[in-house]
Amino acid sequence: MTVKEMADSLGFKILNEAESTNAKKIGSVYCCDLLSIAMSKMSEEAAWVTVMSNMNTLAVASLTDVSCVILAEGVAVDEGMLAKAKEQEIALFSTELPVFEAAMMVGKAIGK
Amino acid sequence: MSDSIKLNYKITDEDFTRAGEASGDVKKRLRQMGCSPEVIRKVAIAMYEGEINMVIHADGGEIDVEISPEEILMVLKDKGPGIPDIEKAMQAGYSTAPDNVRALGFGAGMGLPNMKKYSDEMHIDTVVGVGTTVTMKVYQQ
Ligand SMILES: Nc1ncnc2c1ncn2[C@@H]1O[C@H](COP(=O)(O)OP(=O)(O)OP(=O)(O)O)[C@@H](O)[C@H]1O
Ligand SMILES: [Mg+2]
């Protein structure tokens, strides 16, 4: 499943769609809010589900080239983050669902 | 590509939101230069962890990066408080990060272990009250 297909089918709110990542494959789902753990464990095709909503989340997402970031629990996102996601071309979604449920949805959709 | 490229970044402690820009820039350059994804990943992780440590634990500092066909050399220099017990600091899970930065997702105590893991060589020079210099190398091959 690609990022675009996920965006179209799972009903997450689209905060930033990135032309360059639309066709990127989602190969795994990763959940952890602690940045330096996530940093070293996430693979490139991961969809990262987290409640950590700040600039540093985006910095880690960008450095690790994850396929997309899904902010769970309806956490707030500020303007600066949206601008950064756009600039760094990071696919960013949000959902009211808890981390586990959001991750389950993606996991099922990619056959995990 | 016989010449090496030298880059210098000033890291300020004022703005948390900008931390990661230096590592991001190096990553972009390595990609443009056609380095292997594995090398890029190693450099990005090791340098980001070092960069963020300078912001959180010291008062910012300076990073010199030298990219040659053989290796990527990163020297991160700060004038922060120094590290009293390196062995302890290197332990997975050890962290003195204050609550306000823990709230941002830092403080797992995995930064230095990640730097060790993702670099091919790492050396820490530190003097309490004077500062810390972390030198890391990632081999291109
Ligand atoms: N540049 C530095 N100057 C002074 N102390 C440092 C520096 N870098 C690391 N330390 C000390 O070493 C400890 C461990 O660092 P490490 O990067 O492993 O974890 P952390 O930064 O606390 O958390 P994390 O990196 O997982 O977000 C820090 O909590 C701090 O006490
Ligand atoms: Mg750290």
PDB file of C-alpha atoms and ligand atoms in Angstrom:
ATOM      1  CA  MET A   1       0.000   0.000   0.000  1.00  0.00           C
ATOM      2  CA  THR A   2       1.261   3.465  -0.827  1.00  0.00           C
ATOM      3  CA  VAL A   3       0.959   6.558   1.322  1.00  0.00           C
ATOM      4  CA  LYS A   4      -1.608   7.944  -1.100  1.00  0.00           C
ATOM      5  CA  GLU A   5      -3.683   4.772  -0.950  1.00  0.00           C
ATOM      6  CA  MET A   6      -3.587   4.900   2.827  1.00  0.00           C
ATOM      7  CA  ALA A   7      -4.659   8.535   2.774  1.00  0.00           C
ATOM      8  CA  ASP A   8      -7.581   7.674   0.527  1.00  0.00           C
ATOM      9  CA  SER A   9      -8.758   4.610   2.355  1.00  0.00           C
ATOM     10  CA  LEU A  10      -8.203   4.849   6.103  1.00  0.00           C
ATOM     11  CA  GLY A  11      -9.944   8.119   6.841  1.00  0.00           C
ATOM     12  CA  PHE A  12      -7.128   9.822   8.704  1.00  0.00           C
ATOM     13  CA  LYS A  13      -7.150  13.598   8.541  1.00  0.00           C
ATOM     14  CA  ILE A  14      -4.589  14.795   6.026  1.00  0.00           C
ATOM     15  CA  LEU A  15      -2.437  17.539   7.531  1.00  0.00           C
ATOM     16  CA  ASN A  16       0.159  17.487   4.819  1.00  0.00           C
ATOM     17  CA  GLU A  17       0.244  15.621   1.592  1.00  0.00           C
ATOM     18  CA  ALA A  18       3.610  15.479  -0.098  1.00  0.00           C
ATOM     19  CA  GLU A  19       3.889  14.976  -3.816  1.00  0.00           C
ATOM     20  CA  SER A  20       7.200  13.212  -3.340  1.00  0.00           C
ATOM     21  CA  THR A  21       5.917  10.651  -0.823  1.00  0.00           C
ATOM     22  CA  ASN A  22       2.512   9.834  -2.320  1.00  0.00           C
ATOM     23  CA  ALA A  23       3.895   6.853  -4.176  1.00  0.00           C
ATOM     24  CA  LYS A  24       6.039   5.690  -1.277  1.00  0.00           C
ATOM     25  CA  LYS A  25       5.260   2.239  -0.009  1.00  0.00           C
ATOM     26  CA  ILE A  26       4.254   1.583   3.565  1.00  0.00           C
ATOM     27  CA  GLY A  27       6.064  -1.547   4.614  1.00  0.00           C
ATOM     28  CA  SER A  28       5.756  -1.445   8.388  1.00  0.00           C
ATOM     29  CA  VAL A  29       4.133   0.362  11.298  1.00  0.00           C
ATOM     30  CA  TYR A  30       6.159   1.747  14.166  1.00  0.00           C
ATOM     31  CA  CYS A  31       5.001   3.104  17.525  1.00  0.00           C
ATOM     32  CA  CYS A  32       7.162   4.915  20.073  1.00  0.00           C
ATOM     33  CA  ASP A  33       7.226   8.486  21.308  1.00  0.00           C
ATOM     34  CA  LEU A  34      10.798   8.615  22.533  1.00  0.00           C
ATOM     35  CA  LEU A  35      12.765  10.159  19.728  1.00  0.00           C
ATOM     36  CA  SER A  36      16.120   8.467  20.066  1.00  0.00           C
ATOM     37  CA  ILE A  37      14.513   5.035  20.287  1.00  0.00           C
ATOM     38  CA  ALA A  38      12.326   5.697  17.274  1.00  0.00           C
ATOM     39  CA  MET A  39      15.288   7.180  15.439  1.00  0.00           C
ATOM     40  CA  SER A  40      17.316   3.999  15.564  1.00  0.00           C
ATOM     41  CA  LYS A  41      14.496   1.480  15.171  1.00  0.00           C
ATOM     42  CA  MET A  42      12.316   2.831  12.399  1.00  0.00           C
ATOM     43  CA  SER A  43      12.832   1.507   8.940  1.00  0.00           C
ATOM     44  CA  GLU A  44      12.521   3.624   5.856  1.00  0.00           C
ATOM     45  CA  GLU A  45       9.119   2.328   4.847  1.00  0.00           C
ATOM     46  CA  ALA A  46       7.555   2.805   8.253  1.00  0.00           C
ATOM     47  CA  ALA A  47       4.353   4.588   9.072  1.00  0.00           C
ATOM     48  CA  TRP A  48       5.197   6.203  12.415  1.00  0.00           C
ATOM     49  CA  VAL A  49       2.321   6.465  14.847  1.00  0.00           C
ATOM     50  CA  THR A  50       2.999   8.801  17.762  1.00  0.00           C
ATOM     51  CA  VAL A  51       1.430  11.363  20.095  1.00  0.00           C
ATOM     52  CA  MET A  52       4.626  13.404  20.143  1.00  0.00           C
ATOM     53  CA  SER A  53       3.592  16.398  18.107  1.00  0.00           C
ATOM     54  CA  ASN A  54       6.458  18.843  17.670  1.00  0.00           C
ATOM     55  CA  MET A  55       9.228  19.972  15.364  1.00  0.00           C
ATOM     56  CA  ASN A  56      11.590  17.323  16.633  1.00  0.00           C
ATOM     57  CA  THR A  57       9.180  14.600  15.545  1.00  0.00           C
ATOM     58  CA  LEU A  58       9.437  15.994  12.038  1.00  0.00           C
ATOM     59  CA  ALA A  59      13.221  16.262  12.213  1.00  0.00           C
ATOM     60  CA  VAL A  60      13.435  12.569  13.118  1.00  0.00           C
ATOM     61  CA  ALA A  61      10.884  11.632  10.448  1.00  0.00           C
ATOM     62  CA  SER A  62      12.878  13.496   7.856  1.00  0.00           C
ATOM     63  CA  LEU A  63      16.247  12.069   8.882  1.00  0.00           C
ATOM     64  CA  THR A  64      14.936   8.509   8.886  1.00  0.00           C
ATOM     65  CA  ASP A  65      12.905   8.930   5.668  1.00  0.00           C
ATOM     66  CA  VAL A  66       9.837   7.228   7.078  1.00  0.00           C
ATOM     67  CA  SER A  67       6.904   6.997   4.688  1.00  0.00           C
ATOM     68  CA  CYS A  68       4.568   9.037   6.848  1.00  0.00           C
ATOM     69  CA  VAL A  69       3.785  10.269  10.347  1.00  0.00           C
ATOM     70  CA  ILE A  70       0.387   9.641  11.935  1.00  0.00           C
ATOM     71  CA  LEU A  71      -0.407  11.725  15.002  1.00  0.00           C
ATOM     72  CA  ALA A  72      -2.795   9.801  17.241  1.00  0.00           C
ATOM     73  CA  GLU A  73      -5.178  10.820  20.045  1.00  0.00           C
ATOM     74  CA  GLY A  74      -6.078  14.005  18.210  1.00  0.00           C
ATOM     75  CA  VAL A  75      -3.005  15.804  19.541  1.00  0.00           C
ATOM     76  CA  ALA A  76      -2.733  19.459  18.612  1.00  0.00           C
ATOM     77  CA  VAL A  77      -0.526  20.574  15.746  1.00  0.00           C
ATOM     78  CA  ASP A  78       0.753  24.105  15.417  1.00  0.00           C
ATOM     79  CA  GLU A  79       1.294  26.245  12.355  1.00  0.00           C
ATOM     80  CA  GLY A  80       5.059  25.902  12.576  1.00  0.00           C
ATOM     81  CA  MET A  81       4.782  22.147  12.327  1.00  0.00           C
ATOM     82  CA  LEU A  82       2.521  22.311   9.320  1.00  0.00           C
ATOM     83  CA  ALA A  83       4.922  24.664   7.590  1.00  0.00           C
ATOM     84  CA  LYS A  84       7.852  22.408   8.386  1.00  0.00           C
ATOM     85  CA  ALA A  85       6.053  19.295   7.150  1.00  0.00           C
ATOM     86  CA  LYS A  86       5.347  21.093   3.914  1.00  0.00           C
ATOM     87  CA  GLU A  87       8.896  22.338   3.533  1.00  0.00           C
ATOM     88  CA  GLN A  88      10.427  18.943   4.342  1.00  0.00           C
ATOM     89  CA  GLU A  89       7.848  17.081   2.262  1.00  0.00           C
ATOM     90  CA  ILE A  90       6.712  14.845   5.089  1.00  0.00           C
ATOM     91  CA  ALA A  91       3.336  13.147   4.755  1.00  0.00           C
ATOM     92  CA  LEU A  92       1.517  14.032   7.970  1.00  0.00           C
ATOM     93  CA  PHE A  93      -1.813  12.657   9.175  1.00  0.00           C
ATOM     94  CA  SER A  94      -3.847  12.867  12.329  1.00  0.00           C
ATOM     95  CA  THR A  95      -6.547  10.799  13.941  1.00  0.00           C
ATOM     96  CA  GLU A  96      -8.605  10.826  17.137  1.00  0.00           C
ATOM     97  CA  LEU A  97      -7.820   7.116  17.558  1.00  0.00           C
ATOM     98  CA  PRO A  98      -5.385   5.915  20.221  1.00  0.00           C
ATOM     99  CA  VAL A  99      -1.927   4.836  19.064  1.00  0.00           C
ATOM    100  CA  PHE A 100      -2.640   1.114  19.143  1.00  0.00           C
ATOM    101  CA  GLU A 101      -5.868   1.366  17.168  1.00  0.00           C
ATOM    102  CA  ALA A 102      -4.411   3.657  14.551  1.00  0.00           C
ATOM    103  CA  ALA A 103      -1.434   1.339  14.181  1.00  0.00           C
ATOM    104  CA  MET A 104      -3.729  -1.699  13.943  1.00  0.00           C
ATOM    105  CA  MET A 105      -5.645  -0.093  11.101  1.00  0.00           C
ATOM    106  CA  VAL A 106      -2.487   0.544   9.134  1.00  0.00           C
ATOM    107  CA  GLY A 107      -1.128  -2.874  10.058  1.00  0.00           C
ATOM    108  CA  LYS A 108      -4.241  -4.634   8.772  1.00  0.00           C
ATOM    109  CA  ALA A 109      -4.236  -2.562   5.612  1.00  0.00           C
ATOM    110  CA  ILE A 110      -0.687  -3.592   4.802  1.00  0.00           C
ATOM    111  CA  GLY A 111      -1.325  -7.209   5.731  1.00  0.00           C
ATOM    112  CA  LYS A 112       0.625  -7.365   8.975  1.00  0.00           C
TER     113      LYS A 112
ATOM    114  CA  MET B   1      35.881  13.111  -6.410  1.00  0.00           C
ATOM    115  CA  SER B   2      39.312  13.238  -4.851  1.00  0.00           C
ATOM    116  CA  ASP B   3      38.927  16.413  -2.853  1.00  0.00           C
ATOM    117  CA  SER B   4      37.133  16.402   0.433  1.00  0.00           C
ATOM    118  CA  ILE B   5      34.327  18.788   1.319  1.00  0.00           C
ATOM    119  CA  LYS B   6      34.447  20.722   4.561  1.00  0.00           C
ATOM    120  CA  LEU B   7      31.343  22.028   6.245  1.00  0.00           C
ATOM    121  CA  ASN B   8      30.858  24.063   9.395  1.00  0.00           C
ATOM    122  CA  TYR B   9      27.661  24.542  11.381  1.00  0.00           C
ATOM    123  CA  LYS B  10      27.043  26.812  14.344  1.00  0.00           C
ATOM    124  CA  ILE B  11      24.525  25.250  16.680  1.00  0.00           C
ATOM    125  CA  THR B  12      22.610  27.640  18.908  1.00  0.00           C
ATOM    126  CA  ASP B  13      20.796  26.557  22.032  1.00  0.00           C
ATOM    127  CA  GLU B  14      18.030  29.106  21.665  1.00  0.00           C
ATOM    128  CA  ASP B  15      15.772  27.339  19.306  1.00  0.00           C
ATOM    129  CA  PHE B  16      14.875  23.720  19.843  1.00  0.00           C
ATOM    130  CA  THR B  17      12.779  23.687  16.766  1.00  0.00           C
ATOM    131  CA  ARG B  18      15.800  24.213  14.553  1.00  0.00           C
ATOM    132  CA  ALA B  19      17.823  21.359  15.980  1.00  0.00           C
ATOM    133  CA  GLY B  20      18.343  18.809  13.267  1.00  0.00           C
ATOM    134  CA  GLU B  21      18.936  21.306  10.483  1.00  0.00           C
ATOM    135  CA  ALA B  22      22.680  20.683  10.368  1.00  0.00           C
ATOM    136  CA  SER B  23      22.222  16.910  10.198  1.00  0.00           C
ATOM    137  CA  GLY B  24      19.493  17.406   7.625  1.00  0.00           C
ATOM    138  CA  ASP B  25      21.797  19.496   5.481  1.00  0.00           C
ATOM    139  CA  VAL B  26      24.596  16.930   5.628  1.00  0.00           C
ATOM    140  CA  LYS B  27      22.137  14.200   4.768  1.00  0.00           C
ATOM    141  CA  LYS B  28      20.935  16.127   1.733  1.00  0.00           C
ATOM    142  CA  ARG B  29      24.491  16.674   0.509  1.00  0.00           C
ATOM    143  CA  LEU B  30      25.444  13.025   0.961  1.00  0.00           C
ATOM    144  CA  ARG B  31      22.402  12.033  -1.034  1.00  0.00           C
ATOM    145  CA  GLN B  32      23.312  14.447  -3.821  1.00  0.00           C
ATOM    146  CA  MET B  33      26.806  13.012  -3.833  1.00  0.00           C
ATOM    147  CA  GLY B  34      25.385   9.557  -4.330  1.00  0.00           C
ATOM    148  CA  CYS B  35      26.512   8.008  -1.042  1.00  0.00           C
ATOM    149  CA  SER B  36      24.982   4.687  -0.099  1.00  0.00           C
ATOM    150  CA  PRO B  37      21.678   4.773   1.815  1.00  0.00           C
ATOM    151  CA  GLU B  38      23.319   2.849   4.643  1.00  0.00           C
ATOM    152  CA  VAL B  39      26.088   5.452   5.039  1.00  0.00           C
ATOM    153  CA  ILE B  40      23.553   8.279   4.870  1.00  0.00           C
ATOM    154  CA  ARG B  41      21.414   6.666   7.543  1.00  0.00           C
ATOM    155  CA  LYS B  42      24.386   6.138   9.841  1.00  0.00           C
ATOM    156  CA  VAL B  43      25.594   9.714   9.479  1.00  0.00           C
ATOM    157  CA  ALA B  44      22.097  11.173   9.861  1.00  0.00           C
ATOM    158  CA  ILE B  45      21.381   9.309  13.093  1.00  0.00           C
ATOM    159  CA  ALA B  46      24.805   9.768  14.673  1.00  0.00           C
ATOM    160  CA  MET B  47      25.011  13.449  13.830  1.00  0.00           C
ATOM    161  CA  TYR B  48      21.432  14.279  14.834  1.00  0.00           C
ATOM    162  CA  GLU B  49      21.920  12.694  18.253  1.00  0.00           C
ATOM    163  CA  GLY B  50      25.126  14.655  18.746  1.00  0.00           C
ATOM    164  CA  GLU B  51      23.557  17.864  17.500  1.00  0.00           C
ATOM    165  CA  ILE B  52      20.564  17.539  19.792  1.00  0.00           C
ATOM    166  CA  ASN B  53      22.793  16.724  22.764  1.00  0.00           C
ATOM    167  CA  MET B  54      24.661  19.980  22.187  1.00  0.00           C
ATOM    168  CA  VAL B  55      21.378  21.854  22.290  1.00  0.00           C
ATOM    169  CA  ILE B  56      19.924  20.055  25.309  1.00  0.00           C
ATOM    170  CA  HIS B  57      22.943  19.427  27.494  1.00  0.00           C
ATOM    171  CA  ALA B  58      25.392  22.144  26.460  1.00  0.00           C
ATOM    172  CA  ASP B  59      24.707  25.659  25.230  1.00  0.00           C
ATOM    173  CA  GLY B  60      25.018  24.798  21.601  1.00  0.00           C
ATOM    174  CA  GLY B  61      28.381  24.690  19.892  1.00  0.00           C
ATOM    175  CA  GLU B  62      29.957  24.013  16.566  1.00  0.00           C
ATOM    176  CA  ILE B  63      30.029  21.053  14.200  1.00  0.00           C
ATOM    177  CA  ASP B  64      32.696  20.451  11.587  1.00  0.00           C
ATOM    178  CA  VAL B  65      32.036  17.845   8.962  1.00  0.00           C
ATOM    179  CA  GLU B  66      34.513  16.574   6.419  1.00  0.00           C
ATOM    180  CA  ILE B  67      33.293  14.383   3.615  1.00  0.00           C
ATOM    181  CA  SER B  68      35.907  12.440   1.699  1.00  0.00           C
ATOM    182  CA  PRO B  69      35.605   9.426  -0.579  1.00  0.00           C
ATOM    183  CA  GLU B  70      36.829   7.252   2.288  1.00  0.00           C
ATOM    184  CA  GLU B  71      34.855   8.533   5.235  1.00  0.00           C
ATOM    185  CA  ILE B  72      32.670  11.156   6.828  1.00  0.00           C
ATOM    186  CA  LEU B  73      34.302  12.843   9.789  1.00  0.00           C
ATOM    187  CA  MET B  74      32.137  14.724  12.286  1.00  0.00           C
ATOM    188  CA  VAL B  75      33.584  16.840  15.084  1.00  0.00           C
ATOM    189  CA  LEU B  76      31.053  18.267  17.535  1.00  0.00           C
ATOM    190  CA  LYS B  77      32.470  20.809  19.908  1.00  0.00           C
ATOM    191  CA  ASP B  78      30.672  22.527  22.778  1.00  0.00           C
ATOM    192  CA  LYS B  79      31.517  24.675  25.760  1.00  0.00           C
ATOM    193  CA  GLY B  80      28.882  23.088  27.953  1.00  0.00           C
ATOM    194  CA  PRO B  81      29.199  21.544  31.417  1.00  0.00           C
ATOM    195  CA  GLY B  82      31.160  18.488  30.278  1.00  0.00           C
ATOM    196  CA  ILE B  83      30.345  14.878  31.138  1.00  0.00           C
ATOM    197  CA  PRO B  84      31.526  13.833  34.622  1.00  0.00           C
ATOM    198  CA  ASP B  85      31.217  10.078  34.035  1.00  0.00           C
ATOM    199  CA  ILE B  86      31.428   9.033  30.393  1.00  0.00           C
ATOM    200  CA  GLU B  87      30.909   5.357  31.119  1.00  0.00           C
ATOM    201  CA  LYS B  88      27.669   6.109  32.884  1.00  0.00           C
ATOM    202  CA  ALA B  89      26.558   8.551  30.192  1.00  0.00           C
ATOM    203  CA  MET B  90      27.155   5.878  27.548  1.00  0.00           C
ATOM    204  CA  GLN B  91      24.801   3.436  29.267  1.00  0.00           C
ATOM    205  CA  ALA B  92      21.504   2.878  27.489  1.00  0.00           C
ATOM    206  CA  GLY B  93      18.791   4.562  29.523  1.00  0.00           C
ATOM    207  CA  TYR B  94      20.992   6.994  31.430  1.00  0.00           C
ATOM    208  CA  SER B  95      19.756  10.550  31.063  1.00  0.00           C
ATOM    209  CA  THR B  96      19.900  13.826  32.937  1.00  0.00           C
ATOM    210  CA  ALA B  97      17.474  15.493  30.532  1.00  0.00           C
ATOM    211  CA  PRO B  98      15.222  17.958  32.355  1.00  0.00           C
ATOM    212  CA  ASP B  99      11.441  17.545  32.343  1.00  0.00           C
ATOM    213  CA  ASN B 100      10.801  20.250  29.774  1.00  0.00           C
ATOM    214  CA  VAL B 101      12.803  18.419  27.119  1.00  0.00           C
ATOM    215  CA  ARG B 102      11.502  15.010  28.165  1.00  0.00           C
ATOM    216  CA  ALA B 103       8.079  16.375  27.352  1.00  0.00           C
ATOM    217  CA  LEU B 104       9.318  16.822  23.777  1.00  0.00           C
ATOM    218  CA  GLY B 105      10.303  13.184  23.437  1.00  0.00           C
ATOM    219  CA  PHE B 106      13.939  13.353  24.497  1.00  0.00           C
ATOM    220  CA  GLY B 107      15.497  11.666  27.491  1.00  0.00           C
ATOM    221  CA  ALA B 108      15.396   7.987  26.586  1.00  0.00           C
ATOM    222  CA  GLY B 109      19.112   7.929  27.291  1.00  0.00           C
ATOM    223  CA  MET B 110      19.730   6.390  23.893  1.00  0.00           C
ATOM    224  CA  GLY B 111      21.507   9.234  22.118  1.00  0.00           C
ATOM    225  CA  LEU B 112      25.100   8.358  22.974  1.00  0.00           C
ATOM    226  CA  PRO B 113      24.469   4.604  22.514  1.00  0.00           C
ATOM    227  CA  ASN B 114      23.003   5.394  19.085  1.00  0.00           C
ATOM    228  CA  MET B 115      26.041   7.504  18.197  1.00  0.00           C
ATOM    229  CA  LYS B 116      28.301   4.631  19.198  1.00  0.00           C
ATOM    230  CA  LYS B 117      26.224   2.127  17.282  1.00  0.00           C
ATOM    231  CA  TYR B 118      25.860   4.080  14.057  1.00  0.00           C
ATOM    232  CA  SER B 119      29.361   5.512  13.800  1.00  0.00           C
ATOM    233  CA  ASP B 120      32.351   3.356  12.907  1.00  0.00           C
ATOM    234  CA  GLU B 121      34.627   5.254  15.269  1.00  0.00           C
ATOM    235  CA  MET B 122      33.708   7.501  18.153  1.00  0.00           C
ATOM    236  CA  HIS B 123      35.766   9.381  20.656  1.00  0.00           C
ATOM    237  CA  ILE B 124      34.647  11.701  23.454  1.00  0.00           C
ATOM    238  CA  ASP B 125      36.908  14.350  24.948  1.00  0.00           C
ATOM    239  CA  THR B 126      35.306  16.048  27.874  1.00  0.00           C
ATOM    240  CA  VAL B 127      36.372  18.272  30.741  1.00  0.00           C
ATOM    241  CA  VAL B 128      33.885  19.164  33.436  1.00  0.00           C
ATOM    242  CA  GLY B 129      33.215  22.885  33.394  1.00  0.00           C
ATOM    243  CA  VAL B 130      35.016  23.354  30.087  1.00  0.00           C
ATOM    244  CA  GLY B 131      33.183  21.423  27.416  1.00  0.00           C
ATOM    245  CA  THR B 132      32.853  18.328  25.307  1.00  0.00           C
ATOM    246  CA  THR B 133      34.167  17.330  21.903  1.00  0.00           C
ATOM    247  CA  VAL B 134      32.718  14.275  20.232  1.00  0.00           C
ATOM    248  CA  THR B 135      34.525  12.953  17.187  1.00  0.00           C
ATOM    249  CA  MET B 136      32.801  10.408  14.983  1.00  0.00           C
ATOM    250  CA  LYS B 137      33.672   8.696  11.736  1.00  0.00           C
ATOM    251  CA  VAL B 138      31.515   6.781   9.327  1.00  0.00           C
ATOM    252  CA  TYR B 139      33.358   4.825   6.643  1.00  0.00           C
ATOM    253  CA  GLN B 140      32.128   5.128   3.087  1.00  0.00           C
ATOM    254  CA  GLN B 141      32.846   1.479   2.294  1.00  0.00           C
TER     255      GLN B 141
HETATM  256  N1  LIG C   1      27.370  17.445  24.910  1.00  0.00           N
HETATM  257  C1  LIG C   1      27.099  17.088  26.173  1.00  0.00           C
HETATM  258  N2  LIG C   1      27.451  17.896  27.206  1.00  0.00           N
HETATM  259  C2  LIG C   1      27.175  17.529  28.491  1.00  0.00           C
HETATM  260  N3  LIG C   1      26.537  16.392  28.826  1.00  0.00           N
HETATM  261  C3  LIG C   1      26.179  15.548  27.850  1.00  0.00           C
HETATM  262  C4  LIG C   1      26.425  15.843  26.468  1.00  0.00           C
HETATM  263  N4  LIG C   1      25.959  14.811  25.735  1.00  0.00           N
HETATM  264  C5  LIG C   1      25.450  13.930  26.587  1.00  0.00           C
HETATM  265  N5  LIG C   1      25.568  14.348  27.866  1.00  0.00           N
HETATM  266  C6  LIG C   1      25.156  13.629  29.102  1.00  0.00           C
HETATM  267  O1  LIG C   1      25.033  12.251  28.803  1.00  0.00           O
HETATM  268  C7  LIG C   1      23.692  11.801  29.097  1.00  0.00           C
HETATM  269  C8  LIG C   1      23.296  10.729  28.118  1.00  0.00           C
HETATM  270  O2  LIG C   1      23.193  11.269  26.804  1.00  0.00           O
HETATM  271  P1  LIG C   1      22.244  10.561  25.744  1.00  0.00           P
HETATM  272  O3  LIG C   1      22.270  11.331  24.486  1.00  0.00           O
HETATM  273  O4  LIG C   1      22.599   9.122  25.672  1.00  0.00           O
HETATM  274  O5  LIG C   1      20.793  10.644  26.413  1.00  0.00           O
HETATM  275  P2  LIG C   1      19.829  11.905  26.539  1.00  0.00           P
HETATM  276  O6  LIG C   1      20.293  13.004  25.648  1.00  0.00           O
HETATM  277  O7  LIG C   1      19.676  12.237  27.956  1.00  0.00           O
HETATM  278  O8  LIG C   1      18.458  11.303  25.979  1.00  0.00           O
HETATM  279  P3  LIG C   1      18.132  10.938  24.457  1.00  0.00           P
HETATM  280  O9  LIG C   1      19.349  11.177  23.645  1.00  0.00           O
HETATM  281  O10 LIG C   1      17.733   9.499  24.448  1.00  0.00           O
HETATM  282  O11 LIG C   1      16.994  11.836  24.064  1.00  0.00           O
HETATM  283  C9  LIG C   1      22.847  13.045  29.038  1.00  0.00           C
HETATM  284  O12 LIG C   1      21.647  12.927  29.760  1.00  0.00           O
HETATM  285  C10 LIG C   1      23.807  14.086  29.645  1.00  0.00           C
HETATM  286  O13 LIG C   1      23.839  13.986  31.042  1.00  0.00           O
HETATM  287 MG    MG C   2      20.747  12.653  23.654  1.00  0.00          MG
END
